[in-house]
Protein backbone atom coordinates (compact mmCIF):
# COMPACT_ATOMS: atom_id res chain seq x y z
CA MET A 1 -91.91 209.00 -51.12
CA LEU A 2 -94.46 209.89 -48.43
CA ASN A 3 -91.96 209.87 -45.54
CA LEU A 4 -93.95 206.98 -44.08
CA ILE A 5 -93.11 203.34 -43.46
CA THR A 6 -95.45 202.53 -46.36
CA ASP A 7 -92.75 203.81 -48.72
CA VAL A 8 -91.26 200.33 -48.20
CA PRO A 9 -92.72 198.19 -51.01
CA GLY A 10 -95.10 195.58 -49.64
CA VAL A 11 -96.01 197.46 -46.45
CA LEU A 12 -99.46 198.90 -45.68
CA VAL A 13 -100.74 200.53 -42.48
CA GLY A 14 -104.25 200.71 -41.11
CA GLN A 15 -105.52 202.44 -37.98
CA ALA A 16 -108.64 202.64 -35.85
CA ASP A 17 -109.24 204.64 -32.70
CA ASP A 18 -111.98 205.42 -30.21
CA PRO A 19 -111.99 209.12 -29.18
CA ALA A 20 -114.36 208.60 -26.24
CA ARG A 21 -112.09 205.94 -24.79
CA ALA A 22 -108.91 207.73 -25.91
CA THR A 23 -107.24 204.65 -27.30
CA GLY A 24 -106.54 202.97 -30.62
CA VAL A 25 -104.79 200.38 -32.74
CA THR A 26 -102.24 200.51 -35.56
CA VAL A 27 -101.78 197.52 -37.87
CA VAL A 28 -98.81 197.07 -40.19
CA LEU A 29 -99.93 194.65 -42.89
CA PHE A 30 -97.51 192.93 -45.25
CA GLU A 31 -98.83 192.30 -48.74
CA ALA A 32 -96.87 189.02 -48.71
CA PRO A 33 -95.42 187.19 -45.69
CA ALA A 34 -92.34 189.00 -44.35
CA ALA A 35 -89.32 187.86 -42.37
CA ALA A 36 -89.30 189.50 -38.94
CA SER A 37 -87.79 189.56 -35.49
CA VAL A 38 -87.93 191.71 -32.36
CA ALA A 39 -85.62 193.26 -29.77
CA ILE A 40 -87.01 194.13 -26.33
CA GLN A 41 -84.93 196.54 -24.23
CA GLY A 42 -87.47 197.96 -21.78
CA GLY A 43 -88.13 196.38 -18.41
CA GLY A 44 -91.92 196.07 -18.65
CA PRO A 45 -93.08 194.92 -22.09
CA GLY A 46 -96.50 193.60 -23.02
CA THR A 47 -96.52 191.33 -26.07
CA ARG A 48 -98.23 188.56 -28.01
CA ASP A 49 -96.51 185.92 -30.17
CA THR A 50 -93.06 187.50 -29.95
CA ALA A 51 -91.27 184.28 -28.93
CA LEU A 52 -91.79 182.86 -32.43
CA LEU A 53 -89.69 185.74 -33.81
CA ASP A 54 -86.49 184.38 -32.28
CA PRO A 55 -84.24 183.29 -35.16
CA GLU A 56 -84.20 179.62 -34.09
CA MET A 57 -88.00 179.26 -34.02
CA THR A 58 -89.91 177.40 -36.72
CA VAL A 59 -92.17 180.03 -38.27
CA GLU A 60 -90.09 182.01 -40.76
CA LYS A 61 -92.46 184.79 -41.81
CA ILE A 62 -95.35 186.84 -40.47
CA ASP A 63 -98.45 188.46 -41.94
CA ALA A 64 -98.83 191.60 -39.83
CA VAL A 65 -97.66 193.44 -36.73
CA VAL A 66 -100.03 195.15 -34.30
CA LEU A 67 -99.24 198.14 -32.08
CA SER A 68 -102.01 198.92 -29.61
CA GLY A 69 -103.10 200.93 -26.64
CA GLY A 70 -105.06 199.36 -23.82
CA SER A 71 -102.27 197.72 -21.85
CA ALA A 72 -102.96 193.96 -21.55
CA PHE A 73 -106.57 194.48 -22.66
CA GLY A 74 -105.20 195.66 -25.99
CA LEU A 75 -103.76 192.24 -26.77
CA ASP A 76 -107.21 191.33 -28.11
CA ALA A 77 -106.45 193.49 -31.16
CA ALA A 78 -104.27 190.83 -32.79
CA GLY A 79 -107.22 188.44 -32.66
CA GLY A 80 -109.28 190.88 -34.70
CA VAL A 81 -106.51 191.19 -37.25
CA GLN A 82 -106.21 187.40 -37.41
CA ALA A 83 -109.94 187.11 -38.07
CA VAL A 84 -109.72 189.41 -41.08
CA LEU A 85 -106.59 187.75 -42.46
CA ALA A 86 -108.06 184.27 -42.01
CA GLU A 87 -110.99 185.32 -44.19
CA ARG A 88 -108.43 186.29 -46.83
CA GLY A 89 -106.63 182.95 -46.62
CA ARG A 90 -103.46 184.44 -45.13
CA GLY A 91 -101.28 182.60 -42.67
CA PHE A 92 -99.10 179.63 -41.74
CA ARG A 93 -100.31 176.40 -43.31
CA ILE A 94 -100.86 173.34 -41.10
CA ARG A 95 -102.50 170.50 -43.08
CA ASP A 96 -105.61 172.13 -44.54
CA LEU A 97 -105.66 174.90 -41.90
CA THR A 98 -104.30 178.43 -42.08
CA VAL A 99 -103.23 180.43 -39.02
CA PRO A 100 -102.35 184.11 -39.58
CA ILE A 101 -99.14 185.07 -37.76
CA VAL A 102 -99.64 188.44 -36.07
CA PRO A 103 -97.19 189.46 -33.32
CA GLN A 104 -98.21 192.41 -31.18
CA ALA A 105 -96.98 194.91 -28.59
CA ILE A 106 -99.10 197.11 -26.32
CA LEU A 107 -98.71 200.35 -24.38
CA PHE A 108 -100.40 201.66 -21.25
CA ASP A 109 -102.99 204.39 -21.90
CA LEU A 110 -105.60 203.45 -19.30
CA ALA A 111 -105.18 206.57 -17.12
CA ASN A 112 -105.44 209.29 -19.78
CA GLY A 113 -108.98 210.48 -19.03
CA GLY A 114 -110.86 208.39 -21.59
CA ASP A 115 -113.77 206.13 -20.67
CA LYS A 116 -112.28 202.72 -19.96
CA ALA A 117 -115.42 201.26 -18.36
CA TRP A 118 -115.96 198.75 -21.16
CA GLY A 119 -117.17 195.88 -18.97
CA ARG A 120 -116.61 192.35 -20.20
CA LYS A 121 -115.78 193.28 -23.79
CA PRO A 122 -112.86 195.64 -24.36
CA PRO A 123 -113.00 197.28 -27.80
CA TYR A 124 -109.67 196.05 -29.11
CA PHE A 125 -110.78 192.99 -31.12
CA ASP A 126 -113.12 195.23 -33.12
CA LEU A 127 -110.52 198.00 -33.39
CA GLY A 128 -108.03 195.44 -34.70
CA MET A 129 -110.47 194.30 -37.37
CA ALA A 130 -111.25 197.87 -38.40
CA ALA A 131 -107.58 198.84 -38.55
CA CYS A 132 -106.71 195.82 -40.69
CA GLU A 133 -109.55 196.53 -43.10
CA ALA A 134 -108.39 200.17 -43.40
CA ALA A 135 -104.81 199.32 -44.40
CA SER A 136 -103.38 201.49 -47.17
CA ASP A 137 -100.26 203.43 -48.06
CA ARG A 138 -101.43 206.59 -46.26
CA PHE A 139 -102.23 207.02 -42.59
CA ALA A 140 -102.49 209.74 -39.95
CA LEU A 141 -99.73 210.71 -37.52
CA GLY A 142 -99.93 212.17 -34.03
CA THR A 143 -103.11 211.48 -32.07
CA ALA A 144 -104.06 208.43 -34.10
CA GLY A 145 -104.06 204.65 -33.90
CA ALA A 146 -101.90 203.18 -31.18
CA GLY A 147 -100.67 206.67 -30.36
CA TYR A 148 -104.13 208.12 -29.76
CA GLY A 149 -103.93 207.99 -25.98
CA ALA A 150 -100.16 208.09 -25.62
CA ALA A 151 -98.21 210.65 -23.58
CA THR A 152 -94.63 211.48 -22.68
CA ALA A 153 -93.25 212.99 -19.48
CA ASN A 154 -94.21 216.54 -20.46
CA MET A 155 -96.06 216.44 -23.81
CA LYS A 156 -98.81 214.57 -25.62
CA GLY A 157 -97.34 211.49 -27.28
CA GLY A 158 -98.55 209.94 -30.48
CA LEU A 159 -97.95 207.90 -33.62
CA GLY A 160 -94.97 208.77 -35.83
CA SER A 161 -93.37 207.50 -39.01
CA ALA A 162 -90.45 208.27 -41.32
CA SER A 163 -88.58 206.71 -44.25
CA ALA A 164 -85.24 206.90 -46.06
CA VAL A 165 -83.27 205.39 -48.92
CA THR A 166 -79.83 203.88 -48.21
CA PRO A 167 -76.78 204.56 -50.41
CA SER A 168 -77.36 201.17 -52.07
CA GLY A 169 -80.99 201.98 -52.80
CA PHE A 170 -82.80 200.00 -50.12
CA ILE A 171 -85.94 201.64 -48.75
CA VAL A 172 -86.20 201.71 -44.97
CA GLY A 173 -89.05 202.99 -42.82
CA ALA A 174 -90.22 203.18 -39.22
CA VAL A 175 -93.52 203.54 -37.39
CA VAL A 176 -93.69 204.16 -33.64
CA ALA A 177 -96.23 204.75 -30.88
CA VAL A 178 -94.56 207.07 -28.36
CA ASN A 179 -95.80 206.64 -24.78
CA ALA A 180 -92.42 207.26 -23.18
CA VAL A 181 -91.54 207.47 -19.51
CA GLY A 182 -89.13 210.25 -20.52
CA SER A 183 -89.18 213.30 -22.77
CA VAL A 184 -88.47 213.74 -26.48
CA MET A 185 -87.67 217.42 -25.99
CA ILE A 186 -84.53 219.13 -24.71
CA GLY A 187 -85.54 220.53 -21.35
CA ASP A 188 -88.90 222.23 -21.57
CA GLY A 189 -88.64 222.55 -25.37
CA PRO A 190 -89.17 223.42 -28.11
CA HIS A 191 -86.16 221.56 -29.53
CA PHE A 192 -86.19 217.79 -30.00
CA TRP A 193 -83.40 215.45 -28.97
CA ALA A 194 -83.73 213.97 -32.48
CA ALA A 195 -83.00 217.35 -34.14
CA PRO A 196 -79.68 216.29 -35.79
CA TYR A 197 -81.56 213.66 -37.82
CA GLU A 198 -84.42 215.85 -39.07
CA ARG A 199 -85.10 216.03 -42.80
CA GLY A 200 -86.98 218.79 -44.57
CA GLY A 201 -88.48 220.42 -41.49
CA GLU A 202 -90.51 217.30 -40.74
CA PHE A 203 -90.82 218.21 -37.06
CA GLY A 204 -90.66 221.97 -37.09
CA GLY A 205 -87.25 222.70 -38.60
CA LEU A 206 -85.95 224.36 -35.43
CA GLY A 207 -82.63 222.53 -35.41
CA GLN A 208 -80.60 222.29 -32.21
CA PRO A 209 -80.31 224.90 -29.45
CA MET A 210 -77.09 226.91 -29.20
CA ARG A 211 -76.30 225.02 -26.01
CA VAL A 212 -77.90 222.35 -23.85
CA PRO A 213 -78.17 223.72 -20.31
CA PRO A 214 -77.28 221.34 -17.47
CA GLU A 215 -80.86 221.38 -16.17
CA ALA A 216 -82.06 220.00 -19.52
CA LEU A 217 -80.15 216.81 -18.75
CA GLU A 218 -82.14 216.20 -15.59
CA PRO A 219 -84.49 213.27 -16.28
CA ARG A 220 -88.14 214.11 -16.76
CA LEU A 221 -90.28 211.12 -15.87
CA LYS A 222 -93.94 210.20 -15.79
CA GLY A 223 -95.88 207.49 -14.04
CA GLY A 224 -94.52 204.30 -12.59
CA PRO A 225 -93.74 200.71 -13.56
CA GLY A 226 -96.00 199.42 -16.31
CA GLU A 227 -97.36 202.83 -17.32
CA ASN A 228 -94.94 203.61 -20.13
CA THR A 229 -93.79 202.03 -23.36
CA THR A 230 -92.53 203.10 -26.77
CA ILE A 231 -93.31 200.41 -29.33
CA ALA A 232 -92.10 200.45 -32.92
CA LEU A 233 -91.56 198.60 -36.16
CA VAL A 234 -88.80 199.22 -38.68
CA ALA A 235 -89.05 197.66 -42.13
CA CYS A 236 -87.04 197.43 -45.34
CA ASP A 237 -87.43 195.98 -48.83
CA ALA A 238 -84.31 193.78 -48.60
CA ASP A 239 -84.38 189.99 -48.58
CA LEU A 240 -83.28 189.32 -45.00
CA THR A 241 -83.32 186.29 -42.73
CA LYS A 242 -84.89 186.32 -39.28
CA ALA A 243 -81.41 186.56 -37.78
CA GLN A 244 -80.60 189.60 -39.91
CA CYS A 245 -83.93 191.17 -38.92
CA LYS A 246 -82.97 190.62 -35.28
CA ARG A 247 -79.74 192.56 -35.83
CA VAL A 248 -81.67 195.41 -37.46
CA ALA A 249 -84.12 195.50 -34.54
CA VAL A 250 -81.25 195.68 -32.04
CA ALA A 251 -79.57 198.51 -33.97
CA ALA A 252 -82.84 200.41 -34.39
CA HIS A 253 -83.09 200.81 -30.62
CA ASP A 254 -80.35 203.43 -31.02
CA GLY A 255 -83.06 205.58 -32.57
CA LEU A 256 -85.09 205.48 -29.36
CA ALA A 257 -82.01 206.37 -27.32
CA ARG A 258 -81.27 209.34 -29.61
CA ALA A 259 -84.83 210.67 -29.46
CA ILE A 260 -86.03 209.95 -25.89
CA ARG A 261 -84.34 210.76 -22.60
CA PRO A 262 -84.30 208.41 -20.79
CA ALA A 263 -85.15 205.25 -22.74
CA HIS A 264 -84.86 201.53 -21.96
CA THR A 265 -85.57 201.90 -18.26
CA PRO A 266 -87.13 199.43 -15.80
CA LEU A 267 -90.22 201.64 -16.00
CA ASP A 268 -91.00 201.09 -19.69
CA GLY A 269 -91.49 198.31 -22.22
CA ASP A 270 -89.46 199.74 -25.09
CA LEU A 271 -89.59 197.32 -28.01
CA VAL A 272 -88.71 197.34 -31.72
CA PHE A 273 -89.91 194.86 -34.35
CA ALA A 274 -87.95 194.61 -37.59
CA ALA A 275 -89.34 193.19 -40.83
CA ALA A 276 -88.09 192.66 -44.38
CA THR A 277 -90.39 192.32 -47.38
CA GLY A 278 -87.77 190.57 -49.53
CA ARG A 279 -88.22 192.65 -52.68
CA ARG A 280 -84.47 193.18 -53.29
CA PRO A 281 -81.51 190.82 -52.69
CA LEU A 282 -78.84 191.82 -50.18
CA ALA A 283 -75.63 191.67 -52.20
CA ASP A 284 -73.32 192.12 -49.21
CA PRO A 285 -74.53 190.41 -46.01
CA VAL A 286 -72.30 192.59 -43.81
CA TYR A 287 -72.00 196.08 -45.28
CA GLY A 288 -75.43 196.00 -46.89
CA LEU A 289 -77.03 194.98 -43.61
CA ASN A 290 -75.08 197.72 -41.85
CA GLU A 291 -76.57 200.34 -44.21
CA ILE A 292 -80.06 199.16 -43.41
CA ALA A 293 -79.42 199.08 -39.66
CA VAL A 294 -78.03 202.63 -39.62
CA ALA A 295 -80.97 203.94 -41.65
CA ALA A 296 -83.46 202.12 -39.41
CA ALA A 297 -82.10 203.81 -36.28
CA ASP A 298 -82.14 207.25 -37.92
CA CYS A 299 -85.69 206.75 -39.23
CA LEU A 300 -86.89 205.66 -35.82
CA ALA A 301 -85.40 208.75 -34.13
CA ARG A 302 -87.16 210.96 -36.67
CA ALA A 303 -90.43 209.07 -36.29
CA VAL A 304 -90.38 209.58 -32.51
CA ALA A 305 -90.10 213.34 -32.91
CA ARG A 306 -92.79 213.39 -35.60
CA ALA A 307 -95.16 211.54 -33.25
CA VAL A 308 -95.01 214.34 -30.69
CA PHE A 309 -94.80 217.13 -33.28
CA GLU A 310 -98.02 215.99 -35.03
CA ALA A 311 -100.07 215.23 -31.90
CA VAL A 312 -103.09 217.15 -30.64
CA ALA A 313 -104.03 217.26 -26.96
CA LEU A 314 -106.81 215.08 -25.57
CA PRO A 315 -109.95 216.98 -24.44
CA PHE A 316 -109.82 215.77 -20.85
CA PRO A 317 -108.93 217.52 -17.57
CA GLY A 318 -105.23 217.25 -16.81
CA ALA A 319 -104.31 216.11 -20.33
CA ARG A 320 -100.76 216.84 -21.40
CA PRO A 321 -100.36 219.74 -23.84
CA ALA A 322 -99.53 219.19 -27.49
CA TRP A 323 -96.24 220.48 -28.91
CA ARG A 324 -98.09 222.54 -31.51
CA ASP A 325 -100.20 224.24 -28.84
CA ARG A 326 -97.10 225.49 -27.06
CA PHE A 327 -94.60 225.98 -29.86
CA GLY A 328 -96.41 225.87 -33.19
CA ARG A 329 -96.00 229.60 -33.78
CA ILE A 330 -92.20 229.25 -34.08
CA MET A 331 -92.07 226.50 -36.69
CA VAL A 332 -89.66 227.08 -39.55
CA THR A 333 -91.13 226.71 -43.04
CA PRO A 334 -88.89 224.47 -45.22
C-alpha cells in the first residue's frame, strides 16, 4: 500500500504541470472502464461531461477523470486525454466509432502569480495529453498536477491522496486538489482540522490541540465567487452501480467538511467524483456500501490535509507560505 488512490486495483494517476504558468493537470486513468458518478455541493463549479454521470443517463462507465487548474480554460485538458485514449481504442462504442468518456472538474488558479498570457492557445490540451501518457501507480503530492497553483485561505494548497482498507477488505482511495476558500488548519496552525483521521504521521503527526480557541472558529476566507474550488475523486475496487457510486460521492463530501472550514459555500465549486473498478463483488448492497462510503469520507479528509502538508510555496511575490516552511521543524517522526 502506497497510501495513494492507486492502491485501488485498476486505478492509475498521471500528472503534468507548468511551473512558469503555475498550473497543472491530474488525470485518473482506469485500466478498464469504471462505473462513476458525481456529487456537486459548492455554489460555483466548473465541469465537463458531468451530466452523463447521473444514474439515469445512458453511458454506464467512464475511462478517466480529469482534475485541472486553469478555471474554464482548463476544460481543454479532457480533450487532450481523449486524444490519447482514442489512439488506444478506449471509449464508448457507437457503430464503428469510439468516444472516450472523460468527465472533468476545474479550479481557479489564474491569479497566483504565474504567467497566464498564453494567447489563443491555453496549455491545457497538451498538459492533459502529457498527464495521461504519464499515468502510473506513483505520483507526486503537494505542488503538483492540478494542485500546482492551488491555495487555501492562509496556506499553499496542493494535490493530496490517501487510501484505506475496509473491514470487509475493499480498497478505497481518494485524490484531491485543494484550492479552498477556507482553511484546512485550526486557527493559524499548525494543527489540521483532519487530525482525528490521520494515520501514521502522514501529515506531521501533531494530533489535535489541547483546546480549540474561539478565535480559531472564525472563518478564514480568500478571494471571491469563482476563485475557489476543492475537486476530488474517491475510488474503490467494489462492483458498484452508478447509483451506488452517487451515494459514495455524496457521503465522501463529509471528508471535505471535516478537513476544511468552511466548505460547500456559495464561493466555491466543491465537487467529488466517485468511481468503482468492479474487481470485487459487493456481497451486501447496504452494509457493504456503507463501509465503502465511510472509508471514502475518511480518506478524503486525510488527503486534504496531505495536500497542504506536502506543498511547497510558489516563487512569486505575495505567494502563500507552505505549511512546511512555517511548521516543518515541529513534525513528529512516526
